[in-house]
Amino acid sequence: MKLAEALRIVQTPQPPNAEKFSVYLACGIFPLHLSTFLAAHLRTCLPDRTIEIHTGLYGDLTGNLAELQKSSPQAGAVIVEWSDLDPRLGLRRLGGWGPSVLPDIQTGVHRETELLLHLIEDAAQSTPLAVCLPTIPLPPIFNQPSQQFGLEHLQLETTLNDFAVRAAQITGVKILNRQRLDAVSLPSERLDVQSELSTGFPYRTAHASRVAELLAGLIQPRQPKKGLITDLDDTLWRGLLDELGARGVSWELDQRSHIHALYQQLLQALSESGILLGVASKNEPGLVAEALARQDLLLKANRIFPVEVNWGLKSQSVGRILAAWNIGADAVVFVDDSPMELAEVKSIYPAMECLRFPTNLEQEAYNLLRELRDLFGRQAILEEDQIRTASVRSGSQFHQQTQSEAAQPLEDFLGQVKAELTVGLVPSAKEPRAFELVNKTNQFNLNGRRLDDAEFEAALNRAGAVSLLVSYQDKYGPLGRIAVLLGQLESSVLKLDTWVMSCRAFSRQIEHRCLQYLFESLDVSEIELEFRHTPRNRPICEFLANFADTESTTPIRIQRDIFMSRKPRLSHKINEVSYA
Amino acid sequence: MPNLEERLKECFSTTFPNLSSDEILRCSTASVANWDSLATVTLVSLIEEEFAITIAPEEYAYIVSFDLVNQCLKSKIVNV
């Protein structure tokens, strides 16, 4: 992004009622264009919010970090340059570059990183932080020729890496990946000596934009994709099954098809971190089954569900996979070697990311693997992620059973499958699954409201706070933690302002059982819901319409006696636990 | 591509979004209240970015009015 563009974005007026998003930019350099770029990139990520960037004093990173903690912004961006660790490592202060000062610089850097670590730890308790390690190369202070890593240089890097490793372990802290920054901003093209000497801003504008863009991505990461649908021939493997047979297709070095093995390896890794994998292929089902059963396939066949193999339109196969997963097209990536198939799927699902597998172009294919990792990048792998494929598969069996035994009421069926809910308080805003559910669920979502760390914590700690984290399992297996409810108890009324439930948990009357549990356990006569229509929350709207008028003004109210008289017979067993 | 003066006006307009097109042509540090050192640095960066040139610290003395910047720029850029 150019500076002119960033300024225009920042200057574009916002509606007066736009919600604020405040960020404290803590650095020791003069932030000049950096704060402009950060505001512009954040505005691009959050077009409906008014971005406020607060900065501190020049040359006082530690003081600014303390100020960050006091001002409690919604996020913090911390930029550490070498000159913040010892002024002699910058250009504006003179203290000597001779060999005699190097041990003292070493000691100073160690001391300063320890201090920064404490300040970051304190600030991260209330504010999520994105931390950028030094981006400006060290000045010419070492006596070795520049192509040689001298001992003193390595020791400084070790101190910095130790600081980064410890900072990365602090909850709420994300470290900007220096390798990623190196890829988009060449180290030799970062420092602007003239600007540093005249204003104290050491970055060239292009570098400032790159740093700000990556920091904005850490502060406001895009939603990771949830599922990947892959083609088979010349994508998952080299060659056409129809021509070569199951033993003829390859993914080996000596067949010059090793890039497909790397693709399989990546898909296996994605699956192990909770990404859903499906296959959409125009092929003979028997041949595909034979090929997927090959023991040397790096992607295990049980990781793929569903496998859609037929001669129909790819978009129809994709549609059936989306239905089985019950997720939106915008959460899915489709990979195929055929531009025509990609275009056909894209025409039906414009929100879907459709990427070409560039057969025979290994460098480009490798770039695709990196891009896929990025699209599915997530903070942590949770228990729910590891059971996702199995639970989608069992969910499909569940729905087949309910449909094939249509004569049997769902209530009886749920009793037979031993449906169980486990409920407990949300222990804190740092509970990663609860936070994830609130911030990524769309369909069964009371009002589309998202909560950042501070807002979540405030919701849990307000007067009369009520929270519920719900897990589900039946004889087909566990679905894990699938629902979160947040509200406030006021005399005999429960006011719910957050209610989300994973789409994997639909059609099990879990939502009915949750309301029944709340009515009974809190002994309330009415539940008031801060319901709002969103473009995607039809499922919760349809559910609520059974008990209240969802077209009237919000909040809507559900009376206990009306709920009890209209709810189905519920046979889920309830277990109460402490998630702490 | 717009001529040099139009491109320069765009740089001024981005730095001082409240000025009208006519006001930009007549503007100077004396007439624009918020033309401070920070605005000068921003303006310089925008001009450097737009015209792919470097403005040396001693040339900052000319960054005091649209007219002077325009003249300075014409002398720096060949074939305009």
XYZ file of C-alpha atoms in Angstrom:
660
model
C 0.000 0.000 0.000
C 1.310 3.446 -0.889
C 1.253 6.273 1.624
C -1.206 8.284 -0.490
C -3.623 5.352 -0.516
C -3.213 4.813 3.240
C -3.966 8.471 3.926
C -7.031 8.373 1.699
C -8.318 5.269 3.529
C -7.741 6.873 6.903
C -9.396 10.122 5.788
C -12.531 8.413 4.455
C -15.327 9.458 6.826
C -16.975 6.814 8.989
C -20.616 6.849 10.106
C -20.783 8.802 13.387
C -22.088 5.751 15.263
C -19.299 3.430 14.047
C -17.882 1.421 16.918
C -14.339 2.329 17.955
C -11.418 -0.051 17.740
C -8.532 1.359 19.711
C -4.968 0.174 19.285
C -1.934 1.345 21.195
C 1.195 1.361 19.048
C 4.099 1.036 21.486
C 7.495 1.682 19.949
C 10.628 3.662 20.615
C 10.922 5.019 17.073
C 8.928 8.028 15.914
C 5.867 6.251 14.427
C 5.237 8.819 11.647
C 3.798 6.878 8.652
C 3.714 3.609 10.570
C 0.653 4.667 12.546
C -1.010 5.853 9.313
C -0.351 2.511 7.625
C -1.501 0.560 10.694
C -4.742 2.529 10.804
C -5.271 2.008 7.073
C -4.619 -1.739 7.136
C -6.843 -2.201 10.190
C -9.554 -0.136 8.533
C -9.355 -2.487 5.559
C -9.835 -5.470 7.908
C -12.566 -3.726 9.926
C -14.407 -1.438 7.501
C -17.266 -0.769 9.920
C -15.096 0.346 12.836
C -13.463 3.666 13.616
C -9.777 2.917 14.099
C -7.971 4.873 16.797
C -4.197 4.542 17.003
C -2.570 5.825 20.193
C 1.159 6.338 20.372
C 3.578 7.325 23.112
C 6.845 9.188 23.463
C 9.834 8.941 21.166
C 12.675 6.777 22.486
C 10.750 5.345 25.419
C 9.525 1.861 24.528
C 9.344 0.664 28.116
C 7.455 3.787 29.203
C 5.094 3.376 26.264
C 4.462 -0.266 27.175
C 3.541 0.817 30.699
C 1.248 3.440 29.157
C -0.311 0.787 26.917
C -1.190 -1.257 29.972
C -2.767 1.750 31.695
C -4.831 2.868 28.710
C -6.400 -0.601 28.158
C -6.895 -0.440 24.397
C -8.589 -3.274 22.501
C -5.233 -4.359 21.061
C -1.588 -3.441 21.297
C 1.113 -3.399 18.637
C 4.623 -3.507 20.080
C 7.594 -2.757 17.859
C 11.022 -3.512 19.257
C 14.001 -2.229 17.298
C 17.655 -2.815 18.238
C 17.931 0.844 19.250
C 15.275 0.190 21.927
C 17.453 -2.557 23.397
C 20.558 -0.366 23.420
C 20.689 3.160 21.949
C 24.173 2.429 20.561
C 22.502 -0.023 18.161
C 20.665 2.883 16.502
C 21.975 5.762 14.430
C 20.877 8.787 16.436
C 22.903 8.151 19.578
C 26.687 7.977 19.815
C 28.298 5.704 22.372
C 30.961 3.929 20.430
C 31.040 0.903 18.142
C 34.488 -0.325 19.216
C 35.202 -3.824 20.518
C 35.447 -2.536 24.078
C 31.729 -1.584 24.209
C 30.366 -4.835 22.780
C 30.239 -6.714 26.128
C 28.395 -3.776 27.660
C 25.922 -3.703 24.769
C 25.426 -7.434 25.262
C 24.620 -6.917 28.959
C 22.357 -3.961 28.199
C 20.358 -5.888 25.591
C 19.898 -8.793 27.989
C 18.717 -6.472 30.775
C 16.350 -4.598 28.477
C 14.740 -7.754 27.060
C 14.094 -8.981 30.614
C 12.378 -5.691 31.434
C 10.355 -5.754 28.214
C 9.261 -9.308 28.933
C 7.817 -8.302 32.301
C 6.033 -5.307 30.794
C 4.641 -7.406 27.941
C 3.458 -10.039 30.409
C 1.657 -7.402 32.469
C 0.100 -5.674 29.461
C -1.023 -8.971 27.890
C -3.170 -9.762 30.904
C -5.719 -7.223 29.721
C -4.812 -6.550 26.086
C -3.909 -8.892 23.219
C -0.505 -7.907 21.841
C 1.184 -8.249 18.459
C 4.953 -8.020 18.893
C 7.376 -7.187 16.106
C 11.050 -8.033 16.709
C 13.811 -5.831 15.259
C 13.357 -5.255 11.542
C 16.239 -2.857 10.897
C 19.557 -4.683 10.417
C 22.200 -4.061 13.070
C 24.621 -1.191 12.335
C 28.255 -2.013 11.427
C 29.434 -2.612 14.979
C 31.165 -5.957 14.580
C 34.764 -6.323 13.462
C 34.142 -9.429 11.325
C 33.476 -9.008 7.593
C 29.737 -8.748 6.960
C 29.481 -12.214 5.407
C 30.638 -13.748 8.693
C 28.407 -14.235 11.740
C 30.670 -13.120 14.596
C 30.280 -14.506 18.101
C 29.013 -11.204 19.530
C 26.425 -10.934 16.783
C 25.252 -14.497 17.407
C 25.014 -13.794 21.125
C 22.792 -10.776 20.478
C 20.568 -12.856 18.193
C 20.409 -15.573 20.852
C 19.291 -13.075 23.492
C 16.631 -11.809 21.106
C 15.444 -15.318 20.217
C 15.262 -16.260 23.876
C 13.138 -13.160 24.467
C 10.876 -14.109 21.543
C 10.451 -17.714 22.730
C 9.448 -16.567 26.208
C 7.158 -13.820 24.911
C 5.421 -16.273 22.561
C 4.469 -18.406 25.564
C 2.541 -15.553 27.191
C -1.197 -15.905 26.633
C -2.456 -13.146 24.363
C 0.917 -12.461 22.731
C 1.558 -13.086 19.038
C 5.013 -12.644 17.549
C 5.318 -11.341 13.999
C 7.086 -13.939 11.866
C 10.416 -12.455 10.732
C 10.671 -14.945 7.858
C 7.353 -13.738 6.525
C 8.505 -10.141 6.828
C 11.769 -11.018 5.040
C 9.722 -12.456 2.166
C 7.736 -9.253 1.644
C 10.288 -6.607 2.667
C 13.919 -7.142 1.755
C 16.151 -6.398 4.789
C 18.469 -4.262 2.654
C 15.549 -2.055 1.598
C 14.125 -1.186 4.985
C 16.287 1.494 6.533
C 15.865 5.110 5.470
C 18.945 6.777 6.938
C 17.871 10.271 5.949
C 14.472 9.889 7.540
C 15.977 8.315 10.665
C 18.474 11.149 11.100
C 16.069 13.959 10.289
C 12.858 12.714 11.961
C 13.626 9.589 14.003
C 11.518 7.429 11.700
C 13.891 4.772 10.314
C 11.562 2.959 7.904
C 11.194 3.437 4.187
C 7.498 3.846 3.421
C 7.215 0.457 1.676
C 8.694 -1.253 4.722
C 6.425 0.672 7.083
C 3.440 -0.509 5.064
C 4.584 -4.155 5.173
C 5.214 -4.099 8.927
C 1.834 -2.457 9.530
C 0.051 -4.921 7.240
C 1.484 -7.942 9.049
C 0.764 -6.420 12.465
C -2.819 -5.690 11.403
C -3.096 -9.325 10.320
C -1.998 -10.425 13.790
C -4.341 -8.012 15.533
C -7.300 -8.833 13.326
C -6.614 -12.193 11.679
C -8.900 -13.264 8.864
C -11.179 -16.185 9.593
C -9.339 -19.411 8.805
C -10.952 -21.681 6.239
C -12.583 -24.805 7.617
C -12.642 -27.276 4.760
C -10.789 -28.235 1.588
C -12.268 -30.076 -1.375
C -9.707 -31.609 -3.662
C -9.714 -33.129 -7.094
C -7.784 -36.393 -7.548
C -6.222 -36.860 -11.024
C -3.242 -34.535 -11.578
C -3.968 -32.974 -8.214
C -3.831 -35.442 -5.311
C -1.656 -37.591 -7.564
C 0.014 -37.401 -10.972
C -1.787 -39.126 -13.823
C -5.286 -40.157 -14.768
C -6.826 -43.146 -12.992
C -8.906 -43.957 -16.022
C -5.770 -44.377 -18.157
C -3.154 -45.660 -15.687
C -5.211 -47.540 -13.106
C -4.859 -47.319 -9.329
C -1.260 -48.577 -9.339
C -0.251 -46.341 -12.223
C -0.878 -42.959 -10.694
C 2.143 -41.669 -8.796
C 3.577 -39.328 -6.168
C 7.253 -40.334 -6.158
C 10.578 -38.602 -6.660
C 11.678 -40.994 -9.395
C 8.402 -40.490 -11.260
C 8.917 -36.718 -11.061
C 5.631 -36.466 -9.228
C 6.917 -35.843 -5.706
C 5.142 -32.488 -5.443
C 1.865 -34.459 -5.193
C 3.328 -36.348 -2.186
C 4.018 -33.006 -0.537
C 0.419 -31.982 -1.267
C -0.856 -35.210 0.311
C 1.407 -34.656 3.302
C 0.043 -31.143 3.759
C -3.565 -32.344 3.516
C -2.871 -35.032 6.136
C -1.393 -32.380 8.435
C -4.358 -30.052 7.847
C -6.747 -32.877 8.649
C -4.907 -33.621 11.893
C -5.425 -29.988 12.872
C -9.175 -30.180 12.339
C -9.604 -29.162 8.705
C -12.336 -31.056 6.858
C -11.204 -32.780 3.661
C -13.487 -33.885 0.862
C -12.952 -35.237 -2.637
C -14.825 -34.153 -5.758
C -13.660 -36.168 -8.748
C -14.982 -37.128 -12.155
C -13.959 -40.772 -12.125
C -14.992 -44.391 -11.719
C -15.873 -44.995 -8.043
C -14.257 -48.437 -8.007
C -10.931 -47.144 -9.288
C -10.945 -44.287 -6.798
C -11.650 -46.645 -3.895
C -8.729 -48.807 -5.027
C -6.365 -45.844 -5.311
C -7.408 -44.323 -1.971
C -6.773 -47.702 -0.338
C -3.114 -47.688 -1.415
C -0.945 -48.040 1.684
C 1.665 -45.610 0.393
C -0.826 -42.723 0.142
C 0.372 -40.057 2.571
C -3.161 -38.822 3.134
C -4.995 -41.577 4.967
C -8.339 -42.425 3.385
C -10.184 -42.205 6.727
C -9.281 -38.515 6.808
C -11.459 -37.821 3.759
C -15.202 -37.370 4.039
C -17.223 -37.268 1.880
C -15.738 -38.739 -1.304
C -17.899 -37.624 -4.234
C -16.955 -39.601 -7.327
C -19.218 -39.422 -10.381
C -19.374 -37.994 -13.895
C -21.718 -35.137 -13.002
C -20.936 -31.449 -12.578
C -18.204 -30.686 -10.037
C -20.387 -27.984 -8.494
C -23.023 -30.611 -7.692
C -20.439 -32.776 -5.929
C -19.198 -29.705 -4.084
C -22.783 -28.884 -3.069
C -23.259 -32.335 -1.547
C -19.978 -32.042 0.365
C -21.009 -28.629 1.742
C -24.319 -30.123 2.848
C -22.562 -32.991 4.636
C -20.212 -30.559 6.378
C -22.991 -28.014 6.978
C -20.677 -25.066 6.455
C -20.795 -22.115 4.079
C -18.940 -21.950 0.767
C -16.919 -18.985 2.033
C -15.236 -21.264 4.595
C -14.047 -23.730 1.958
C -11.172 -23.995 -0.513
C -11.550 -25.997 -3.732
C -8.382 -27.274 -5.432
C -8.393 -28.685 -8.959
C -5.946 -28.774 -11.857
C -8.600 -27.858 -14.409
C -9.312 -24.140 -14.921
C -12.663 -25.074 -16.408
C -13.748 -27.071 -13.339
C -12.590 -24.243 -11.090
C -14.583 -21.731 -13.107
C -17.674 -23.935 -13.051
C -17.555 -24.311 -9.259
C -16.779 -20.613 -8.806
C -19.798 -19.666 -10.917
C -22.074 -21.542 -8.519
C -20.175 -20.708 -5.304
C -18.621 -17.268 -5.847
C -17.582 -17.009 -2.187
C -15.506 -20.170 -2.387
C -11.727 -19.863 -2.753
C -10.978 -21.842 -5.923
C -7.279 -22.561 -6.477
C -5.569 -24.254 -9.372
C -3.123 -27.079 -8.709
C -0.401 -26.249 -11.262
C 0.583 -29.703 -12.477
C 4.105 -29.808 -13.962
C 4.990 -26.457 -12.389
C 6.642 -27.572 -9.162
C 7.661 -24.139 -7.926
C 4.137 -22.816 -8.387
C 2.679 -25.943 -6.795
C 4.947 -25.425 -3.785
C 3.727 -21.811 -3.543
C 0.197 -23.206 -3.511
C 1.103 -25.399 -0.509
C 2.356 -22.323 1.357
C -0.818 -20.432 0.437
C -2.987 -23.287 1.698
C -1.166 -23.310 5.056
C -1.852 -19.603 5.325
C -5.546 -19.921 4.450
C -6.018 -22.548 7.161
C -3.655 -20.940 9.710
C -4.964 -21.055 13.265
C -3.725 -20.196 16.740
C -3.987 -23.567 18.403
C -5.264 -27.074 17.790
C -8.112 -27.803 20.174
C -9.633 -31.080 21.266
C -12.607 -30.381 18.983
C -10.310 -29.995 15.974
C -8.930 -33.483 16.410
C -12.343 -35.126 16.411
C -13.922 -32.941 13.703
C -13.712 -35.337 10.758
C -14.947 -38.225 12.892
C -17.814 -36.160 14.256
C -18.874 -34.972 10.782
C -18.820 -38.588 9.618
C -20.844 -39.717 12.648
C -23.146 -36.735 12.147
C -23.834 -37.966 8.650
C -24.645 -41.442 10.019
C -26.860 -39.751 12.602
C -28.845 -37.915 9.926
C -29.121 -41.024 7.763
C -30.531 -42.877 10.758
C -33.044 -40.150 11.589
C -34.189 -40.083 7.966
C -34.347 -43.828 7.428
C -36.326 -44.309 10.619
C -38.697 -41.492 9.808
C -41.584 -43.211 11.475
C -39.815 -42.968 14.783
C -40.060 -39.564 16.523
C -36.741 -37.746 16.847
C -37.256 -37.603 20.638
C -37.269 -41.408 20.846
C -34.307 -41.662 18.532
C -32.299 -39.202 20.663
C -33.095 -41.322 23.701
C -31.860 -44.432 21.933
C -28.581 -42.851 20.834
C -27.888 -41.842 24.457
C -27.653 -38.099 23.773
C -25.790 -36.351 26.569
C -25.089 -32.693 27.242
C -22.249 -31.633 29.493
C -22.687 -28.106 30.803
C -20.531 -25.796 32.899
C -19.610 -22.167 33.343
C -17.263 -20.571 30.801
C -14.147 -20.399 33.007
C -12.647 -17.274 31.417
C -12.412 -15.321 28.186
C -9.169 -17.151 27.557
C -11.039 -20.467 27.134
C -10.008 -20.919 23.505
C -12.929 -22.986 22.234
C -15.562 -20.710 23.783
C -13.786 -17.686 22.311
C -13.566 -19.384 18.905
C -17.250 -20.347 18.897
C -18.370 -16.809 19.774
C -16.176 -15.303 17.098
C -16.736 -17.619 14.171
C -20.223 -19.116 14.427
C -22.652 -17.649 11.910
C -25.748 -19.788 11.472
C -26.915 -20.447 15.008
C -25.904 -17.057 16.320
C -28.333 -14.928 18.332
C -27.254 -11.602 16.851
C -23.923 -11.918 15.045
C -22.140 -10.100 17.861
C -18.403 -10.782 18.103
C -16.459 -10.267 21.322
C -12.808 -9.398 21.727
C -10.899 -10.571 24.810
C -11.825 -7.564 26.919
C -15.512 -7.631 25.944
C -15.720 -11.370 26.631
C -14.089 -10.957 30.037
C -16.453 -8.084 30.868
C -19.465 -10.227 29.894
C -18.290 -12.982 32.244
C -17.658 -10.641 35.156
C -20.679 -8.279 35.035
C -23.240 -8.289 37.824
C -25.510 -11.339 37.643
C -23.394 -12.888 34.901
C -24.586 -16.233 33.558
C -22.514 -18.322 31.190
C -22.804 -21.805 29.790
C -20.347 -23.854 27.778
C -22.033 -26.935 26.351
C -20.531 -30.198 25.085
C -22.443 -32.989 23.355
C -21.976 -36.682 22.772
C -24.055 -39.660 21.778
C -23.409 -43.252 20.800
C -21.886 -42.080 17.506
C -19.167 -40.224 19.391
C -18.470 -36.802 20.898
C -18.985 -33.483 19.126
C -16.926 -31.705 21.802
C -17.747 -28.206 23.062
C -20.409 -26.920 20.686
C -22.336 -24.054 22.293
C -21.829 -20.925 24.379
C -24.506 -18.835 26.093
C -23.801 -15.556 27.882
C -26.256 -13.404 29.770
C -27.273 -11.647 32.942
C -29.736 -12.618 35.602
C -32.059 -9.836 36.729
C -34.563 -11.001 39.376
C -36.671 -13.653 37.658
C -35.570 -12.832 34.118
C -32.519 -14.148 32.319
C -31.233 -11.753 29.655
C -29.215 -13.579 27.003
C -27.093 -11.464 24.673
C -24.820 -14.168 23.242
C -25.878 -17.603 22.081
C -23.913 -19.540 19.510
C -23.936 -23.201 18.574
C -21.763 -25.063 16.106
C -23.538 -26.110 12.920
C -22.328 -29.669 13.535
C -24.733 -29.856 16.466
C -27.950 -29.062 14.556
C -31.014 -31.357 14.532
C -30.360 -32.834 17.954
C -32.692 -30.553 19.939
C -29.669 -29.319 21.895
C -30.985 -25.762 21.710
C -34.271 -26.842 23.301
C -32.438 -28.688 26.040
C -30.218 -25.673 26.753
C -33.217 -23.399 27.270
C -34.957 -25.988 29.430
C -31.817 -26.335 31.534
C -31.580 -22.559 32.003
C -35.268 -22.192 32.937
C -34.998 -24.976 35.497
C -31.558 -24.442 36.964
C -31.970 -20.657 37.345
C -35.677 -20.941 38.164
C -36.581 -17.991 35.922
C -40.005 -17.237 34.514
C -38.777 -15.562 31.360
C -35.749 -15.512 29.102
C -35.136 -12.296 27.214
C -33.007 -12.697 24.092
C -31.159 -9.885 22.376
C -32.005 -11.366 18.994
C -31.104 -9.628 15.750
C -31.498 -10.891 12.183
C -28.193 -11.310 10.341
C -27.677 -12.413 6.749
C -26.861 -15.937 7.949
C -28.629 -16.702 11.225
C -31.830 -18.231 9.823
C -31.417 -21.471 11.868
C -31.684 -19.699 15.233
C -34.422 -17.454 13.895
C -36.503 -20.496 12.905
C -35.907 -22.073 16.294
C -36.929 -18.968 18.245
C -40.013 -18.462 16.083
C -41.497 -21.565 17.739
C -41.695 -19.704 21.027
C -41.801 -15.957 20.313
C -42.337 -13.371 17.616
C -38.928 -12.848 16.007
C -40.221 -10.047 13.771
C -41.035 -7.759 16.704
C -38.513 -5.360 18.157
C -35.573 -6.781 20.009
C -35.258 -8.109 22.680
C -37.661 -10.986 22.264
C -39.067 -12.784 25.278
C -39.794 -16.453 25.846
C -42.113 -17.237 28.730
C -41.328 -20.364 30.678
C -44.856 -21.799 30.511
C -45.050 -21.236 26.732
C -41.659 -22.862 26.204
C -42.546 -25.864 28.357
C -45.848 -26.407 26.575
C -44.370 -26.161 23.061
C -40.981 -27.851 23.423
C -40.633 -31.433 22.260
C -40.143 -34.241 24.758
C -36.437 -34.087 25.565
C -34.468 -37.088 26.692
C -30.873 -35.784 26.723
C -29.021 -36.560 29.879
C -27.354 -33.520 31.500
C -23.959 -33.650 33.236
C -22.797 -30.591 35.128
C -19.035 -30.024 35.219
C -16.456 -27.379 35.973
C -14.419 -26.506 32.866
C -11.886 -24.556 34.925
C -1.293 10.469 -17.045
C -2.164 13.788 -15.365
C 0.432 16.521 -15.719
C 2.935 17.376 -13.011
C 0.871 20.139 -11.464
C -2.215 17.962 -11.179
C -0.201 15.190 -9.554
C 1.334 17.657 -7.140
C -2.102 19.036 -6.313
C -3.174 15.492 -5.459
C -0.250 15.202 -3.001
C -1.301 18.469 -1.364
C -4.932 17.394 -1.305
C -4.011 14.144 0.473
C -1.937 16.021 3.040
C -4.487 18.806 3.521
C -7.860 17.212 2.722
C -9.806 20.269 3.831
C -8.338 22.571 1.168
C -10.250 23.186 -2.046
C -8.554 22.950 -5.419
C -8.190 26.742 -5.633
C -6.916 27.025 -2.079
C -4.212 24.454 -2.822
C -2.846 26.591 -5.671
C -2.460 29.547 -3.288
C -1.525 27.696 -0.105
C 1.580 28.251 1.991
C 2.760 27.599 5.529
C 1.456 31.050 6.377
C -2.071 30.443 5.079
C -2.626 26.847 6.237
C -2.921 26.547 9.995
C -2.187 22.819 10.181
C 0.873 22.964 7.934
C 3.357 21.967 10.624
C 6.586 19.972 10.478
C 4.679 16.696 10.505
C 2.596 17.832 7.526
C 5.808 18.806 5.730
C 7.292 15.347 6.273
C 4.073 13.718 5.086
C 3.952 15.982 2.021
C 7.582 15.217 1.208
C 6.946 11.463 1.496
C 3.936 11.722 -0.796
C 5.885 13.732 -3.376
C 8.799 11.278 -3.234
C 6.376 8.389 -3.672
C 4.425 10.012 -6.515
C 7.397 11.238 -8.548
C 9.917 8.537 -7.517
C 12.434 11.165 -6.422
C 14.343 11.901 -3.223
C 14.072 15.281 -1.586
C 17.240 16.131 0.318
C 17.033 17.786 3.766
C 18.395 21.076 2.380
C 15.510 21.153 -0.126
C 12.971 21.175 2.714
C 13.454 24.947 2.689
C 11.347 25.037 -0.495
C 8.478 23.072 1.026
C 6.676 26.192 2.176
C 4.127 26.869 -0.542
C 2.507 25.097 -3.466
C 4.079 27.528 -5.878
C 7.610 27.029 -4.579
C 7.287 23.257 -4.423
C 5.962 23.284 -7.984
C 8.964 25.282 -9.221
C 11.408 23.123 -7.280
C 9.837 19.982 -8.687
C 9.990 21.242 -12.275
C 13.685 21.928 -11.886
C 14.287 18.432 -10.476
C 12.367 16.480 -13.054
C 13.641 16.402 -16.598
C 11.293 16.173 -19.582
C 8.189 17.320 -17.800
